[in-house]
PDB file of C-alpha atoms in Angstrom:
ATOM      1  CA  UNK A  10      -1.856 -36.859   5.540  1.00 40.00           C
ATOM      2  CA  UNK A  11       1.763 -35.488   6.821  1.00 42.00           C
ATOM      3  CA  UNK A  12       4.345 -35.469   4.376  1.00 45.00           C
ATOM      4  CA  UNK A  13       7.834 -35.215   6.331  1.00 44.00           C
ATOM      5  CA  UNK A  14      10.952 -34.101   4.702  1.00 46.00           C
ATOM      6  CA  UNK A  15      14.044 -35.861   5.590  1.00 44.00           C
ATOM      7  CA  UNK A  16      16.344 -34.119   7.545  1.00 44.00           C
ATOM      8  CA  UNK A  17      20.022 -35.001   7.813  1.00 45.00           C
ATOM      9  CA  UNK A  18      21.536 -32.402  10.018  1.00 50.00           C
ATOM     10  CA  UNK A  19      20.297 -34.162  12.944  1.00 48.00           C
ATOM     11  CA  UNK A  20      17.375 -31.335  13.125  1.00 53.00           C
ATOM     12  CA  UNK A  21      13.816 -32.677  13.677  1.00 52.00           C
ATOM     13  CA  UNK A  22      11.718 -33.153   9.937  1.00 53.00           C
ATOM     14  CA  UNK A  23      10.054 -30.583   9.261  1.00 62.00           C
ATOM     15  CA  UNK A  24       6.701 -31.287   8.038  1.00 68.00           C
ATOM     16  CA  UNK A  25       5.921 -29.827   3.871  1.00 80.00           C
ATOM     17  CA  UNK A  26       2.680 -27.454   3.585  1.00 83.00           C
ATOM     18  CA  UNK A  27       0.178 -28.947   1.295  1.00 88.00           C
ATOM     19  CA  UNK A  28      -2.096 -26.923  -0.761  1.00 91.00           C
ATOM     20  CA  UNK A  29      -5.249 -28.036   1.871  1.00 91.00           C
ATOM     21  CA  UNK A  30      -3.262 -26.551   4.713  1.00 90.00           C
ATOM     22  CA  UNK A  31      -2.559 -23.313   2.889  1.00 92.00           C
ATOM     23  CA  UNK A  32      -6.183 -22.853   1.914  1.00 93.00           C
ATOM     24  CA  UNK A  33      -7.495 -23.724   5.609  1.00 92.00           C
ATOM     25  CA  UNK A  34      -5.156 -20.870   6.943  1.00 93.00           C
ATOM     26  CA  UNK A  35      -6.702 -18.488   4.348  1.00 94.00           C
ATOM     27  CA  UNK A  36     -10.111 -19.411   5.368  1.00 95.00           C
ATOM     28  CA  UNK A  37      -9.519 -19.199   9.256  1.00 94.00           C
ATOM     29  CA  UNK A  38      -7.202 -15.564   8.280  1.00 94.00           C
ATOM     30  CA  UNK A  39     -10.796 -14.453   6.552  1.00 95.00           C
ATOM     31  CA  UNK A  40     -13.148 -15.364   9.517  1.00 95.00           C
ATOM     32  CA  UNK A  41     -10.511 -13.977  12.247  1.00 95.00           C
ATOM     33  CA  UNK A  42     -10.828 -10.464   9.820  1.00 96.00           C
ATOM     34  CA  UNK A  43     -14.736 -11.120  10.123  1.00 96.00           C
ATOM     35  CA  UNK A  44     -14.228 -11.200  13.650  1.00 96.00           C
ATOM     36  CA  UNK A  45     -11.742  -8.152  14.156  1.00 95.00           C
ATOM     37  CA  UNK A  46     -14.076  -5.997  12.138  1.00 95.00           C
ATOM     38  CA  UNK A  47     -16.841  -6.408  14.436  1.00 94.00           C
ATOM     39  CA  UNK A  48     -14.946  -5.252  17.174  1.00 93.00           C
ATOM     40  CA  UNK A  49     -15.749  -1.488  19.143  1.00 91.00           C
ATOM     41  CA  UNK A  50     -14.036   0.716  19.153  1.00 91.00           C
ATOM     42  CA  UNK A  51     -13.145  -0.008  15.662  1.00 93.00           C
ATOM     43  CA  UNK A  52      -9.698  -1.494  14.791  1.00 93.00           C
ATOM     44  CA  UNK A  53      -8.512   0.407  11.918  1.00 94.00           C
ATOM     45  CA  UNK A  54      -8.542  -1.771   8.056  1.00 95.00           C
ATOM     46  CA  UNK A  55      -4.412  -1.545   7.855  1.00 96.00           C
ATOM     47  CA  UNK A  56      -4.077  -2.587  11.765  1.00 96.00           C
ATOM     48  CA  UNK A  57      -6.635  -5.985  11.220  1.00 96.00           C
ATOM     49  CA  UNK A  58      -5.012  -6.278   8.121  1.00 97.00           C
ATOM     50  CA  UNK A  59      -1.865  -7.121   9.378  1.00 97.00           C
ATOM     51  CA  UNK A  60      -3.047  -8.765  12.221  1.00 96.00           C
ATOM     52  CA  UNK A  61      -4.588 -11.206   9.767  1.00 96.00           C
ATOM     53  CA  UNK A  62      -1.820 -11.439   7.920  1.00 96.00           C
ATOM     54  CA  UNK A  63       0.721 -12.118  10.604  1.00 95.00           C
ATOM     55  CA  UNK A  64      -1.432 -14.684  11.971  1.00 94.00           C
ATOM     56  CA  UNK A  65      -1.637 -16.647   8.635  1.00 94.00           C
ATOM     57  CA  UNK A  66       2.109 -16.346   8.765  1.00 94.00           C
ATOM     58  CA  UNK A  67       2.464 -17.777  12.005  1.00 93.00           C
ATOM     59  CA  UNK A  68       0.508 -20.636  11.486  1.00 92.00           C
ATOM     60  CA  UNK A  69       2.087 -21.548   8.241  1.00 91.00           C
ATOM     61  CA  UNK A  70       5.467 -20.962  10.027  1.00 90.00           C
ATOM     62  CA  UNK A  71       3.843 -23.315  12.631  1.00 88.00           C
ATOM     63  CA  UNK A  72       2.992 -25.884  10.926  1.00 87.00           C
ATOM     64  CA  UNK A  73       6.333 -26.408   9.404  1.00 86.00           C
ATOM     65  CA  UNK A  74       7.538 -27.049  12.682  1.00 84.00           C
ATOM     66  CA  UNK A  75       8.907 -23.036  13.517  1.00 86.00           C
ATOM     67  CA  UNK A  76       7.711 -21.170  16.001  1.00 86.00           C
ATOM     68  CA  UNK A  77       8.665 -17.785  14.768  1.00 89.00           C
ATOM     69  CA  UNK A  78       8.269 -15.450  11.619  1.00 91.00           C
ATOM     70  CA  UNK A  79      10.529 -13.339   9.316  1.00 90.00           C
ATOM     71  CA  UNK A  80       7.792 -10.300   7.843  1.00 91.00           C
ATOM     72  CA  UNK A  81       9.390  -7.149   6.322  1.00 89.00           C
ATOM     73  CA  UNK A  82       8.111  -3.985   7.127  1.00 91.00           C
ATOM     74  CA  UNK A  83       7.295  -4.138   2.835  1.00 93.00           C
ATOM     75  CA  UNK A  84       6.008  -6.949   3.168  1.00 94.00           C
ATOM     76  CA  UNK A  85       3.373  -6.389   5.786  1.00 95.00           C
ATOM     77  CA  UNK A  86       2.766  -3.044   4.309  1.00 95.00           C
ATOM     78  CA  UNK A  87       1.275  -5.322   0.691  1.00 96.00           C
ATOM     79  CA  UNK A  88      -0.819  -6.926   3.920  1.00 95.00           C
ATOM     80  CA  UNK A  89      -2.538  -3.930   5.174  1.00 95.00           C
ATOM     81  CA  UNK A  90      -1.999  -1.721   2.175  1.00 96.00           C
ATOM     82  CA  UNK A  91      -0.466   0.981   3.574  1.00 96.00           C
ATOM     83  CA  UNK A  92       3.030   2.792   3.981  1.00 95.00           C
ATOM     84  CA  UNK A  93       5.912   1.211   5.840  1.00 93.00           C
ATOM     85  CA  UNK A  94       5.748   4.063   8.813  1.00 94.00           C
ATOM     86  CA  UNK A  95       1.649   2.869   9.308  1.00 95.00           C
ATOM     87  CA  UNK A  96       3.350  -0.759   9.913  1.00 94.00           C
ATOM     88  CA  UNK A  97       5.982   0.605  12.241  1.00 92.00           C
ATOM     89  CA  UNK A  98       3.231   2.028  14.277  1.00 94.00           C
ATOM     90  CA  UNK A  99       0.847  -1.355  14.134  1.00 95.00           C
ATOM     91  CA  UNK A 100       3.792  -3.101  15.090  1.00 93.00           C
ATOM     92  CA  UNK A 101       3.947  -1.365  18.161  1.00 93.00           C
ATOM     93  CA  UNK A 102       0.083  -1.258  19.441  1.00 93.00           C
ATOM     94  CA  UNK A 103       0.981  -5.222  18.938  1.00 94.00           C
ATOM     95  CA  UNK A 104       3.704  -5.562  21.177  1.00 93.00           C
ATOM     96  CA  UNK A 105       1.498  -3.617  23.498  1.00 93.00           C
ATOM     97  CA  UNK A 106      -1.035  -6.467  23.047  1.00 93.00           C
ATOM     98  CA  UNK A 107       1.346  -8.971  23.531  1.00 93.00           C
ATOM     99  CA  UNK A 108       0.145 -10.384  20.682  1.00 94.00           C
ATOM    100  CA  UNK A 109       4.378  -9.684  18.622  1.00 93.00           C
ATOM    101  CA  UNK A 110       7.203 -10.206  20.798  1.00 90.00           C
ATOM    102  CA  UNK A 111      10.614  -9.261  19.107  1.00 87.00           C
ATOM    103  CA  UNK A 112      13.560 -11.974  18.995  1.00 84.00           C
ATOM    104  CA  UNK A 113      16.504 -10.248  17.566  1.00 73.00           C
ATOM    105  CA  UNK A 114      16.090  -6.676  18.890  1.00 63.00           C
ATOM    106  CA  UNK A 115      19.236  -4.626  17.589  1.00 62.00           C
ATOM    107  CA  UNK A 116      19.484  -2.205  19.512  1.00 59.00           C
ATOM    108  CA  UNK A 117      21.082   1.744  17.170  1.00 54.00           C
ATOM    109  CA  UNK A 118      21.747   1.992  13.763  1.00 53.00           C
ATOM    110  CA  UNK A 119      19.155   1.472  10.927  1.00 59.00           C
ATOM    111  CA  UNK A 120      18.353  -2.401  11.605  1.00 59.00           C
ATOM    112  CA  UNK A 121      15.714  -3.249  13.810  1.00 68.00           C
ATOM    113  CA  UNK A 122      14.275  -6.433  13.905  1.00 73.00           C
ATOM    114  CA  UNK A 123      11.926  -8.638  11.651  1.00 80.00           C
ATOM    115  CA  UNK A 124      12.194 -11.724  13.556  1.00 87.00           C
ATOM    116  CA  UNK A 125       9.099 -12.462  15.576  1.00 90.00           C
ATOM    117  CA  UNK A 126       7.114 -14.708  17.748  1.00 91.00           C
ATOM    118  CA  UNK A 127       3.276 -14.825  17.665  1.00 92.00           C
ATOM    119  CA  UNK A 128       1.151 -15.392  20.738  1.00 92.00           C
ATOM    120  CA  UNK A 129      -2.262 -16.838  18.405  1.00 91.00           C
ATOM    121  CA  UNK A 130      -4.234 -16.153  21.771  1.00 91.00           C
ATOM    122  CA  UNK A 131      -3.718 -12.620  22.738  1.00 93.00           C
ATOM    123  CA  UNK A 132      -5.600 -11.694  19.500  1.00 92.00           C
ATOM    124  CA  UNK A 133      -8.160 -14.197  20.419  1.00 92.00           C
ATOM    125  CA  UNK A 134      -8.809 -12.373  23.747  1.00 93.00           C
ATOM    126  CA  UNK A 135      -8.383  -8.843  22.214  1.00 92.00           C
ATOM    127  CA  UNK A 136     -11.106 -10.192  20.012  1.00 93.00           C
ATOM    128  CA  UNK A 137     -13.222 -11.057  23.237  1.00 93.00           C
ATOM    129  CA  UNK A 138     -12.744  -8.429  24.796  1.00 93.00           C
ATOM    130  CA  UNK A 139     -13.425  -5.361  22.308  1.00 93.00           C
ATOM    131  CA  UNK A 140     -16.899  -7.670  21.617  1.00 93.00           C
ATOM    132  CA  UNK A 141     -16.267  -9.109  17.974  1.00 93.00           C
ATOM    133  CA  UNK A 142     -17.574 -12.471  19.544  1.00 92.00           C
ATOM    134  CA  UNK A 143     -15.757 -15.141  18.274  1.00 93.00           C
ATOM    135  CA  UNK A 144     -17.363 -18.399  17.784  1.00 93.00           C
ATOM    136  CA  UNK A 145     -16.157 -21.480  19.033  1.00 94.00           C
ATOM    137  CA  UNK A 146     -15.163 -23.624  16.231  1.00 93.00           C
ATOM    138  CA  UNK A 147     -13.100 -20.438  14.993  1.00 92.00           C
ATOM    139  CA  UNK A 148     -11.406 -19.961  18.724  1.00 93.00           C
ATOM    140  CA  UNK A 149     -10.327 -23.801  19.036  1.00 92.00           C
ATOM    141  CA  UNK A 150      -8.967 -23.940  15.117  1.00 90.00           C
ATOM    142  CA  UNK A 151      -7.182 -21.112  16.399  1.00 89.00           C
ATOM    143  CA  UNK A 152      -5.588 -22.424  19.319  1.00 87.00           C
ATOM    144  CA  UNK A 153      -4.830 -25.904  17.289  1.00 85.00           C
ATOM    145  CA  UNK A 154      -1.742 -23.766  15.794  1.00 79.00           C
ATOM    146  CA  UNK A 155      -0.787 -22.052  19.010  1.00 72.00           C
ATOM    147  CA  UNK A 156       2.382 -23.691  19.644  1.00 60.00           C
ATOM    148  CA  UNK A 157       3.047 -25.927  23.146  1.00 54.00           C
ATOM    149  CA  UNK A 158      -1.017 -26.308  23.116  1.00 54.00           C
TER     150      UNK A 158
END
């Protein structure tokens, strides 16, 4: 069951997380890490990690009716236990994927972005394709938080 909040901005509701929802994400973020791991050539811990952890984000974010995320560098650094440079460095093998694309990129200076948007499916297919074999059920519960789909 959907529980809306009311909205009177003239925004569309945006629909509350419940505890079932939060708990489903963890379980799909655990399998997708199953997944990653058995992947060749190996993806390192700190990269899946993060992967996992921006995913969960994302489909959170998702399901409250957003379709992009606000991580810190800190932040994603608790995620994959590392240092904040390691995440700087993750961030960019995914925007090679495809799998981050950057919103707000600022371009000089000390700020850089932390707004994001997640494509759920390139990690799907980078999934595929290094051979961690995802099954099925895990690919379409996937896809039911890819945004437009």
């Amino acid at each position: 069951m959907s529980i809306i909040r009311p909205n009177f901005r003239g925004k569309p509701a945006k629909r509350l997380v419940t505890q079932r929802d939060r708990v489903k994400i963890k379980r799909l973020g655990a399998n997708l890490d199953r997944v990653l791991r058995r992947c060749t050539p190996k993806i390192p811990k700190a990269r899946r990690k993060i992967a996992v952890g921006i995913a969960e984000a994302a489909m959170l974010r998702h399901l409250q009716g957003y379709f992009e995320i606000y991580p810190g560098n800190e932040e994603m650094a608790e995620w994959g236990d590392c240092d904040e440079r390691t995440v700087r460095r993750h961030m960019h093998a995914y925007h090679n994927w495809g799998f981050v694309v950057s919103l707000d990129d600022k371009k000089g200076g000390y700020q850089t972005t932390n707004c994001y948007q997640i494509n759920l499916d390139v990690i799907i297919k980078v999934a595929i394709t290094c051979g961690g074999n995802p099954s099925m059920k895990l690919v379409r519960e996937i896809r039911d938080y890819i945004p437009g789909k």
